[in-house]
Coordinates of C-alpha atoms in Angstrom, one line a residue:
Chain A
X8 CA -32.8 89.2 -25.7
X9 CA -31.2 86.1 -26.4
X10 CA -33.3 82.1 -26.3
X11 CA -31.4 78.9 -25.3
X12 CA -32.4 76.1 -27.8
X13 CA -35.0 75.1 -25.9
X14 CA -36.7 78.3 -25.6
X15 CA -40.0 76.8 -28.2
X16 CA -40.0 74.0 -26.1
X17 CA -40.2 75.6 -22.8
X18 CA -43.4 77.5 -23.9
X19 CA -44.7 74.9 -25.1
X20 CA -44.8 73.1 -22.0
X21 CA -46.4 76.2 -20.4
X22 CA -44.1 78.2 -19.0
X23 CA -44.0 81.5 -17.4
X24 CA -40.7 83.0 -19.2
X25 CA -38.7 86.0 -17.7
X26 CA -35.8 87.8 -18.8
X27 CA -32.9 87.0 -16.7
X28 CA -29.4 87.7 -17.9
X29 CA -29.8 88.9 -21.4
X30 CA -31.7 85.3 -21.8
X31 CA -35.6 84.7 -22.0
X32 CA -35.7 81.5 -19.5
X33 CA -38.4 79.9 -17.6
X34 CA -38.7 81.1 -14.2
X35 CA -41.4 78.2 -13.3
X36 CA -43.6 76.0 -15.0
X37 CA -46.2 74.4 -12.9
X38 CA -44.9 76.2 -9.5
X39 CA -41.9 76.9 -7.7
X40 CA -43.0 74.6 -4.5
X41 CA -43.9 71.4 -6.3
X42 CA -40.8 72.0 -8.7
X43 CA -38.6 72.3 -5.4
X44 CA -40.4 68.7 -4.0
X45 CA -39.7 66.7 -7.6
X46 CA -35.8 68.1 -6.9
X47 CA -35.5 66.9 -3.3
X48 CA -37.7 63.8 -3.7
X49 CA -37.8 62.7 -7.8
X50 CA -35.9 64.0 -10.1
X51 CA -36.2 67.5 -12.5
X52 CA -34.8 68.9 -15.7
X53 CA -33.4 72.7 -15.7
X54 CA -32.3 74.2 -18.8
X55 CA -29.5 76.5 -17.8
X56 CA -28.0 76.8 -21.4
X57 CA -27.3 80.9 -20.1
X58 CA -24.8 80.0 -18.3
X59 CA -20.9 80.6 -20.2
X60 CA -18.3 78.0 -21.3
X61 CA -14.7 79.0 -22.2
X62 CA -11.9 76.3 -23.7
X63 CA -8.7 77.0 -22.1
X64 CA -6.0 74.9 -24.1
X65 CA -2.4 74.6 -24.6
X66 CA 0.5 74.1 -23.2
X67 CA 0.2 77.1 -21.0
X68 CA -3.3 76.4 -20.2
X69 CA -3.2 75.4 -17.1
X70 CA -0.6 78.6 -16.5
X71 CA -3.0 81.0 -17.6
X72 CA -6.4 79.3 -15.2
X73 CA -4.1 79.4 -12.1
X74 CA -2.8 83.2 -11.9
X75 CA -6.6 84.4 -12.8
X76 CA -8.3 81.6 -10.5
X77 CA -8.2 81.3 -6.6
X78 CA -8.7 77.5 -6.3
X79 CA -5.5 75.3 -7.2
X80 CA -6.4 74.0 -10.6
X81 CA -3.2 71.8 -10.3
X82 CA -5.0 69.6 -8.3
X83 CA -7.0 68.4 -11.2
X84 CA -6.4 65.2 -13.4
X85 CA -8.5 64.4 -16.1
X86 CA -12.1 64.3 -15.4
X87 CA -12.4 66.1 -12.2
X88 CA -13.6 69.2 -11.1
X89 CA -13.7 71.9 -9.0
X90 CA -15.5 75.1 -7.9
X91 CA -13.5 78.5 -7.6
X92 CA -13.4 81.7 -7.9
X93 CA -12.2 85.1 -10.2
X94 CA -10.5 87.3 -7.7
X95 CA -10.0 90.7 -8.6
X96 CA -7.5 93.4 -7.4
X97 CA -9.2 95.1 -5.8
X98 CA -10.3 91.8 -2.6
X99 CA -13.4 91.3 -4.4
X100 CA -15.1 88.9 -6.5
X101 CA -15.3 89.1 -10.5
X102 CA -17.0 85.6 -10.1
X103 CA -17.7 81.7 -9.1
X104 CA -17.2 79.2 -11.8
X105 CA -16.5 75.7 -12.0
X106 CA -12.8 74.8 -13.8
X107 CA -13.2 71.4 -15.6
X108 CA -9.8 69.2 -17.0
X109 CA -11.2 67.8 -19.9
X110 CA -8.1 66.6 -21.4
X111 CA -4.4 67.0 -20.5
X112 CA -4.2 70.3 -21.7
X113 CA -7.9 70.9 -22.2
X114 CA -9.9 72.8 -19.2
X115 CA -13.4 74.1 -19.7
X116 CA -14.1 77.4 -17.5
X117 CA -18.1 77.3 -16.6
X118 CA -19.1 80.9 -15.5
X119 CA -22.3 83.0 -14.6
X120 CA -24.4 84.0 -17.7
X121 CA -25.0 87.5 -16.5
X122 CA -21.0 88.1 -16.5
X123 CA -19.7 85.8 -19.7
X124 CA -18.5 89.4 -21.3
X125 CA -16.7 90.3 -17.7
X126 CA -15.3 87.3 -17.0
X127 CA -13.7 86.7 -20.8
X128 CA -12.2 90.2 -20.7
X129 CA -10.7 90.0 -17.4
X130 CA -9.1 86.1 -18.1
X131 CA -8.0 87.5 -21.4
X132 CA -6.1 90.5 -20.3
X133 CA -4.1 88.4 -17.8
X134 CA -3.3 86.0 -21.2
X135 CA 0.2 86.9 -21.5
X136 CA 1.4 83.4 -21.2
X137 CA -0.7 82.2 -24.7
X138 CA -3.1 80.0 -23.7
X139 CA -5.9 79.6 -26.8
X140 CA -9.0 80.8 -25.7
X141 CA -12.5 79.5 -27.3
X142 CA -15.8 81.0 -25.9
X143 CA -18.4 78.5 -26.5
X144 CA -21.0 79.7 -24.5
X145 CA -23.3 80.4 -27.9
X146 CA -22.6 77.4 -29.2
X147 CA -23.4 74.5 -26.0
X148 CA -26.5 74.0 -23.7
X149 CA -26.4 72.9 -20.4
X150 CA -29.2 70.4 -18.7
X151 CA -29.0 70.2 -14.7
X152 CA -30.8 66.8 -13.9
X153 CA -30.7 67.2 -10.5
X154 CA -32.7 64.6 -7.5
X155 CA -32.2 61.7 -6.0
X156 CA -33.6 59.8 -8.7
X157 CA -31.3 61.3 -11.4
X158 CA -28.8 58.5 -11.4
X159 CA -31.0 55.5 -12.2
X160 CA -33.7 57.4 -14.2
X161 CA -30.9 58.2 -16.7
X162 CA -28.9 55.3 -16.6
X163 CA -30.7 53.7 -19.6
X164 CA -29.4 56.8 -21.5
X165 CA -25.8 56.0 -21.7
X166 CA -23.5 53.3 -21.6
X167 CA -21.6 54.9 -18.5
X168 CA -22.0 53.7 -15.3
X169 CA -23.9 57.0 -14.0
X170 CA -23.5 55.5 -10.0
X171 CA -20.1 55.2 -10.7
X172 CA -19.3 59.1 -11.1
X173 CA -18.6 60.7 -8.0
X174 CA -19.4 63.8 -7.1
X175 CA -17.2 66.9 -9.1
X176 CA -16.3 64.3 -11.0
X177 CA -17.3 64.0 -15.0
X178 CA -17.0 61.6 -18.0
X179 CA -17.5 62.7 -21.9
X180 CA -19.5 59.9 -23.8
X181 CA -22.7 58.9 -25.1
X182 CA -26.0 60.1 -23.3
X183 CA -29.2 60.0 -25.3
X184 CA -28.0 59.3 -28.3
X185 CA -25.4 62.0 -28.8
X186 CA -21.6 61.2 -28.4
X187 CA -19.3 63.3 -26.7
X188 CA -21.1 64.5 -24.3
X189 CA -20.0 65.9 -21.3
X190 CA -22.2 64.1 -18.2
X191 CA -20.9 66.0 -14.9
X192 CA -22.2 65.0 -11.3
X193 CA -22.2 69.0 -10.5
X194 CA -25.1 70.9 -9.4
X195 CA -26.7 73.5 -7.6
X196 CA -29.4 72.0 -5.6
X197 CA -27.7 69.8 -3.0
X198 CA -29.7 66.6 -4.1
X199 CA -27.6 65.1 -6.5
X200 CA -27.7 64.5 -10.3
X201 CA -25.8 65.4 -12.9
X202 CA -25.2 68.3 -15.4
X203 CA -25.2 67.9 -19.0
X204 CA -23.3 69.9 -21.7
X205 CA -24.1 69.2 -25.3
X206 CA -24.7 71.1 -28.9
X207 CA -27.2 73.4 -29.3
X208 CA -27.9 71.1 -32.2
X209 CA -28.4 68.0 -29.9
X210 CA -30.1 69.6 -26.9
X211 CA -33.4 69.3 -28.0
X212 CA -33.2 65.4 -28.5
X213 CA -31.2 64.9 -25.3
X214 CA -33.9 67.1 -23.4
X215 CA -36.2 65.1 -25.5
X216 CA -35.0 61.2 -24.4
X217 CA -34.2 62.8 -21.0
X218 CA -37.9 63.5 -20.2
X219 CA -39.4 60.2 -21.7
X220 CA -36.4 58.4 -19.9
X221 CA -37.7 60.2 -16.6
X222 CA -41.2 60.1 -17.3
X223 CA -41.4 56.6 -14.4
X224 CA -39.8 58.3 -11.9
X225 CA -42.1 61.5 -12.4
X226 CA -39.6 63.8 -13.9
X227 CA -40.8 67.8 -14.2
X228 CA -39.4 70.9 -16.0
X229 CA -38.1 72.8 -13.1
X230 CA -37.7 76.7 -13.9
X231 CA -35.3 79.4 -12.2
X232 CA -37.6 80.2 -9.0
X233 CA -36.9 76.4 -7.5
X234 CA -33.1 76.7 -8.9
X235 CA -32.9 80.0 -6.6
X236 CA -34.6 77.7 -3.5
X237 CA -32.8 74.9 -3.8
X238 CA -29.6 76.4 -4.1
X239 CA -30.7 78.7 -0.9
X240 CA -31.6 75.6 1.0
X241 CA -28.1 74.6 1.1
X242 CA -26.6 77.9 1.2
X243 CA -24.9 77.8 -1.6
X244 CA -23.6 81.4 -2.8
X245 CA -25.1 83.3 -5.9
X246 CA -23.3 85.7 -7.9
X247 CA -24.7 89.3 -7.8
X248 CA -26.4 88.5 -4.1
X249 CA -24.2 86.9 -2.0
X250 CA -21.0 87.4 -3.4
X251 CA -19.6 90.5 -5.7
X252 CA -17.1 92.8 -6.9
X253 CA -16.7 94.2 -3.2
X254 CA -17.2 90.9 -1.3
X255 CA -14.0 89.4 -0.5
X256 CA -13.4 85.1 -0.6
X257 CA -13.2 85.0 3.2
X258 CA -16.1 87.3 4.0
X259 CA -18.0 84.7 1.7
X260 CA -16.8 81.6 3.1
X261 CA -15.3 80.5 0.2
X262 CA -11.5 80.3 2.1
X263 CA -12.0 76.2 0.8
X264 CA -11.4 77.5 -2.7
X265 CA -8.7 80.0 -1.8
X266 CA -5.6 78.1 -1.8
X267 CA -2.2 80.3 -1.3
X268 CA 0.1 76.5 -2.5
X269 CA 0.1 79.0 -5.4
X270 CA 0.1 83.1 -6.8
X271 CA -2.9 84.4 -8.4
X272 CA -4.8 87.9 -8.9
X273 CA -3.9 89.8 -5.4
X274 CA -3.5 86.5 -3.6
X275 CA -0.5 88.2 -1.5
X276 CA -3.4 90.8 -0.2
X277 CA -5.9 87.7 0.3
X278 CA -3.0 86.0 2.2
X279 CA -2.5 89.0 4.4
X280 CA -6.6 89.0 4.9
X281 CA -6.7 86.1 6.0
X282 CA -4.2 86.1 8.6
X283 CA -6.5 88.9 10.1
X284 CA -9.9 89.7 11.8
X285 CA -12.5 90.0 9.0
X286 CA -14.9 93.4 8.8
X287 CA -18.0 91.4 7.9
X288 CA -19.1 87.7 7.6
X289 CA -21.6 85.7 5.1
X290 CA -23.8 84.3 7.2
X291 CA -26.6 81.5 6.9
X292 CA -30.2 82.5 9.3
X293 CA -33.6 80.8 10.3
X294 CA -36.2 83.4 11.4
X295 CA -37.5 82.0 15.0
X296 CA -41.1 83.8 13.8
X297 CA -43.1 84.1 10.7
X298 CA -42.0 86.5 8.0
X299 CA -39.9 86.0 4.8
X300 CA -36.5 87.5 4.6
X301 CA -35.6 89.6 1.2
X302 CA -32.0 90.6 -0.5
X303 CA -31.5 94.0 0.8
X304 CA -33.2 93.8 4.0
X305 CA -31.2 95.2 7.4
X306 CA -29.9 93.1 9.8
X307 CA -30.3 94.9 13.2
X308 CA -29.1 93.5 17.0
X309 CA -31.6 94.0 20.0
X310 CA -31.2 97.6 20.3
X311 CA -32.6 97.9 16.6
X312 CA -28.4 99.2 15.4
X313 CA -28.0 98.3 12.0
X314 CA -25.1 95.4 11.6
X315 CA -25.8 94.2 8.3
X316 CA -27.7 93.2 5.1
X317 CA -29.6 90.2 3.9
X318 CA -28.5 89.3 0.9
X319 CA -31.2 86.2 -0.2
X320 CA -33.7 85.3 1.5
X321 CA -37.4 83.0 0.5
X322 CA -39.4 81.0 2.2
X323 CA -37.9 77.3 2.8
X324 CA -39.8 75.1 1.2
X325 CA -38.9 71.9 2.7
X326 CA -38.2 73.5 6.2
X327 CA -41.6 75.6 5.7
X328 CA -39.7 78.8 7.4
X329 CA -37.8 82.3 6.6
X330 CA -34.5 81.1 6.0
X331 CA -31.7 83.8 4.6
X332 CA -27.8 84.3 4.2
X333 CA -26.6 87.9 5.0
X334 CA -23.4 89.7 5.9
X335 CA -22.8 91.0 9.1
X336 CA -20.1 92.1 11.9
X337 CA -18.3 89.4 12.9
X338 CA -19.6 89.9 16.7
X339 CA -23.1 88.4 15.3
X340 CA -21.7 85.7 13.1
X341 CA -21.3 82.4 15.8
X342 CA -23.8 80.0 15.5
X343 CA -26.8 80.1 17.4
X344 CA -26.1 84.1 17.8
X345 CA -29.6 86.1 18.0
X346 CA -30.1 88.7 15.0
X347 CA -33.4 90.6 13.8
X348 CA -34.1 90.9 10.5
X349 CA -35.9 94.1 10.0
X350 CA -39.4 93.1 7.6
X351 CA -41.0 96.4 7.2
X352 CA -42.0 97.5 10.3
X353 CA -40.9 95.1 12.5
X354 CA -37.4 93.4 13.8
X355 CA -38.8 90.0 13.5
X356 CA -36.2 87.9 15.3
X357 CA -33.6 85.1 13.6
X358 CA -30.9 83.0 15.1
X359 CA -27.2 82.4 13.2
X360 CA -27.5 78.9 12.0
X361 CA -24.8 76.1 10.2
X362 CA -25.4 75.1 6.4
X363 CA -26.5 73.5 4.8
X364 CA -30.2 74.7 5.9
X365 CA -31.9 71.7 4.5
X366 CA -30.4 68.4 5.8
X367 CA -31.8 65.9 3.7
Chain B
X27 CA -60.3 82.6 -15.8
X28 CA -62.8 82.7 -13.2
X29 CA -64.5 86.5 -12.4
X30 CA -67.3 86.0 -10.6
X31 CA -70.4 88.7 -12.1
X32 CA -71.7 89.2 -8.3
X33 CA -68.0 90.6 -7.2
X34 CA -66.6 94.1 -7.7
X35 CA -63.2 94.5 -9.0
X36 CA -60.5 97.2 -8.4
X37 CA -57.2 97.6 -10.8
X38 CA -54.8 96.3 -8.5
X39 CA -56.3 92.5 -9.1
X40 CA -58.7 93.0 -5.7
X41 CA -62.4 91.6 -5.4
X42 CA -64.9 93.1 -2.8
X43 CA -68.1 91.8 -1.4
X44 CA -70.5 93.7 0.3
X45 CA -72.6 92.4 2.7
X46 CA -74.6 95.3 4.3
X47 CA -71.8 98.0 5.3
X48 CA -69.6 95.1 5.7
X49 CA -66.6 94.2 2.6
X50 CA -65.3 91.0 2.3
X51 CA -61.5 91.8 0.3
X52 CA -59.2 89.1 -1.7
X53 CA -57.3 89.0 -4.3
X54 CA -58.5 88.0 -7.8
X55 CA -58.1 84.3 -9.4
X56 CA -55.7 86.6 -12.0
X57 CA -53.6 88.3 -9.5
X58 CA -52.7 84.9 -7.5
X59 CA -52.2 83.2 -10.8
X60 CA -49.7 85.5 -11.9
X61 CA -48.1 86.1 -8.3
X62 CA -47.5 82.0 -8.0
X63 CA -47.1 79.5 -4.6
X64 CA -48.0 82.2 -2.1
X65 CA -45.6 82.2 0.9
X66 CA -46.8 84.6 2.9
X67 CA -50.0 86.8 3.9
X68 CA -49.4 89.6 6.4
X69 CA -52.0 92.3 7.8
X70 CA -51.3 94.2 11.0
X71 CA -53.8 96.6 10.2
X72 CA -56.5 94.9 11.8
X73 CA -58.6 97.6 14.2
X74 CA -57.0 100.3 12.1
X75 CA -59.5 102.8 9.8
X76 CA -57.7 103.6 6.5
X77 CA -58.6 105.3 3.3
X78 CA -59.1 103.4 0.1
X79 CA -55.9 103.0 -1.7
X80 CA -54.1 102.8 2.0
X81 CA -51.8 100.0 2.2
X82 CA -53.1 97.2 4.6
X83 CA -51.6 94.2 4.1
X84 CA -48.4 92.4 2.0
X85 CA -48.6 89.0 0.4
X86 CA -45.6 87.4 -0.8
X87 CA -44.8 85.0 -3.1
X88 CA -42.0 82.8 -3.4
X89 CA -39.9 85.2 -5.7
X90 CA -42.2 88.5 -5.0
X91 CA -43.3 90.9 -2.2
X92 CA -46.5 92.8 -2.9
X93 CA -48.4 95.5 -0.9
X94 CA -52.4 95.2 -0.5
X95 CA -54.5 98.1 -0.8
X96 CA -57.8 98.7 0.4
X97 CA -60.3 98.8 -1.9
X98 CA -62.9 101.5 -0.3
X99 CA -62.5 103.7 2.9
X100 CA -63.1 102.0 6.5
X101 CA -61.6 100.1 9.4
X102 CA -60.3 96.7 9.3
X103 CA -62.2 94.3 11.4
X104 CA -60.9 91.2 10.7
X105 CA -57.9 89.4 9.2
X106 CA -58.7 85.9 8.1
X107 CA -55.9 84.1 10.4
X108 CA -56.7 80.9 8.6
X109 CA -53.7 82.5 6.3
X110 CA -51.0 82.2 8.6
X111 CA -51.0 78.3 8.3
X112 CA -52.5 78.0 4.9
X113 CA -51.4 80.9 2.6
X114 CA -51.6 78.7 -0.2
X115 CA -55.5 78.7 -0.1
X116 CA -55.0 82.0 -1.8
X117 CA -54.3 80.1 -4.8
X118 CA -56.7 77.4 -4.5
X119 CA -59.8 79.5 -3.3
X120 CA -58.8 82.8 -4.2
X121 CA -62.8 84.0 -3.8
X122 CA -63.9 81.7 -1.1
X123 CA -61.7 80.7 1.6
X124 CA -58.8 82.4 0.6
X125 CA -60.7 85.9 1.2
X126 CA -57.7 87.7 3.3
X127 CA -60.2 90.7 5.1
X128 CA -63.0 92.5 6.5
X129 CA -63.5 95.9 6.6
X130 CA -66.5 98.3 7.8
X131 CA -67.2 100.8 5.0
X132 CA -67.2 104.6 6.0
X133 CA -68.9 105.3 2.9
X134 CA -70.6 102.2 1.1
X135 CA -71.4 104.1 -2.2
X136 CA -67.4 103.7 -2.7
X137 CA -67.9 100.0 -3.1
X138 CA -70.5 101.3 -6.5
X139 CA -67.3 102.9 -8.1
X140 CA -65.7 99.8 -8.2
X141 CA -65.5 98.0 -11.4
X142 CA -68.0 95.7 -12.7
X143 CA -66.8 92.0 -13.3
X144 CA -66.9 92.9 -17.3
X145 CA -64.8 95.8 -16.9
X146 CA -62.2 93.4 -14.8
X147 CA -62.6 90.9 -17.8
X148 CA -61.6 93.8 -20.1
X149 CA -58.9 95.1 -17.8
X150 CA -56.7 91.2 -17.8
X151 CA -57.6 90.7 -21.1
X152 CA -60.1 87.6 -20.3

């Protein structure tokens, strides 16, 4: 099993440390509920140094990200980002990543820790346009300091105007020290913030300044249980739940990242898909009773027929409720449609709700 | 780690009181310290008789589902509904208020085959 750079630290500080991905990460230090409240009300630090980084560069660069990518990475000038997706041929999904321009012909590919191997493979069999290739992902950390606070409890960090970098939109400067950093106002939590990519070398002392920098505007360690809540609080898709292999872009709800302005891996089949009535739809639901959805429950209608399968599910901590996404016929996806979520032995009822679940 | 000497212990992290034929059941100060924010505490066996090791109950965690087993044969006569609104006082008071049920022993002498609080210390490791 492989540590981030931080790995000493985060036990250290007393955390409970699982495997997850082929990396030993903290799942939670303190708890998961007051980790999720610093996030939506303070500010906290993950360290998600798992996750994979890939250098595209050259002049066919840009060539190579937009036949294996379904978003139009065109659309980018220097210092913006955006989120897509890895089709395969098959109308599934190899995976989500975010597709940064870091210089004219410089694009970084961030993708899901558990499928850095898949993901490199697939983008470098469809390299037959010679785009250089660098995975980094061994070699950089990532910090997510996510929370409404993030912005001015960092600011003292860098000489960047932090308020002044909108959202999916990133400089590379100083922060904490370090030069050449790349500061991103990304995340995963839907409270705003900013992701951080540095050295393996220099994580330690940006992780370091970032906490004393934090420390008046009560800054916490937050572990992989609150990343998984927050992230389900605003519906926001995870790889290996929600979306798949067999899940295709429009089932997911991820049509805003699949743009036919150009031609990518099976995009004249996605084309064709979209044009007709899908077979299943990702949905977001609130259970009307008590009861916590779970990833592989059943979704059944009133007559107790099966019609689909959660696919996340936890407790809400800021809405205090069973809130879950899930696939199911489209028949069952408008909002406020009734569904039953079958919890052991009972169909505990659930109504077809509009995301983000958490409203701020 | 807290394990009270006048409680008996099982090996799936439970504590039992008796109080004539009468067993108060929760889960150990271990068990809800490595389970996390509890969620969730669910019995619908209430009114049912069930033998020892019978599953009567679920609590949940934020990341975790776990069934409950009863600790000694008998029927469930009370779920303590205080744990609907306030699962979390399964972490705060895991042998006081957070005590989850009550059951009427068929057999009382099962409660003496239950482990001791020292051989719960040496089971966790305390």
């Amino acid at each position: 099993m492989k540590n981030t750079a931080l790995t000493e630290t985060h036990i250290a500080l007393g955390a409970k440390m699982v495997p997850f991905a082929g990396y030993n990460m903290p799942v939670q230090y303190e708890g998961v509920n007051i980790e999720h409240e610093t996030v939506r009300n303070a500010v906290g630090v993950f360290d998600v140094s798992h996750m994979g980084e890939f250098l595209i560069e050259g002049p066919h660069g840009l060539e190579l990200i937009q036949k294996v990518t379904s978003n139009d990475a065109s659309k980018l000038t220097v210092g913006k980002a955006q989120y897509s997706c890895l089709p395969n041929d098959n109308g599934g999904i190899i995976d989500d990543l975010i597709v940064y321009r870091v210089k004219e012909e410089t694009y970084l590919l961030v993708v899901n820790a558990s499928n850095i191997e898949k993901d490199w493979n697939w983008i470098e069999s469809k390299n037959d346009v010679g785009a250089t290739m660098r995975d980094l992902s061994e070699d950089y950390s990532l910090l997510a300091i996510q929370g409404p606070k993030a912005v001015e409890a960092m600011q003292s960090l860098t000489s960047h105007d932090l308020s002044e970098i909108k959202f999916y939109n990133f400089v590379v400067g100083d922060f904490a020290g370090i030069e050449h950093v790349i500061i991103s106002a990304t995340g995963y939590t839907g409270s705003g913030g900013f992701e951080i990519y540095c050295k393996n070398n220099e994580v330690k002392q940006v992780w370091d300044k970032v906490m004393e920098a934090g420390a008046d505007f009560g800054i916490k360690p937050i572990g992989l249980a609150a990343r998984d809540t927050l992230r389900l609080e605003m519906g926001y898709c995870l790889y290996g739940n929600d979306i798949d292999d067999t899940t295709s872009p429009f089932e997911a709800g991820l049509g805003w990242i699949t743009k036919f302005t150009k031609t990518f891996t099976n995009s004249d089949k996605l084309s064709e898909e979209k044009k007709r009535v899908l077979r299943r739809k990702l949905i977001a639901f609130e259970l009307d009773d008590k009861g916590i959805p779970r990833s592989g429950y059943d979704i059944v209608d009133s007559n107790g027929e099966l019609i689909g399968k959660v696919t996340s599910g936890t407790m809400s901590p800021s809405l205090k409720k069973g809130i879950g996404l899930g696939y199911v016929a489209p028949a069952f996806s408008d909002f406020g449609s009734k569904i039953n979520i079958q919890i052991r032995k009972n169909a505990v009822p659930a109504t077809v709700v509009k995301l983000p679940f958490y409203k701020g | 780690m807290n394990i009270p000497s006048e409680l008996k212990y099982t090996k799936d992290h439970e504590w039992v009181k008796l109080e004539g034929d009468v067993a108060t059941v929760g889960i150990t100060d271990f068990a809800q310290s490595e389970l996390g924010d509890i969620v969730y505490v669910e019995v619908e066996t209430v009114d049912e008789t069930l033998e020892a090791d019978e599953v009567f109950g679920t609590v949940e965690a934020v990341k975790t589902v776990s069934d409950l087993f009863l600790p000694v044969a008998g029927e469930i006569i009370e779920f303590n509904e205080a744990l609907e609104d306030e699962p979390e006082t399964v972490n705060t008071d895991p042998y006081g208020n957070g005590w989850m049920i009550k059951v009427k022993c068929s057999d009382v002498s099962q409660v003496d085959g239950l482990m001791s609080s020292d051989e719960y210390k040496e089971l966790v490791g305390a």
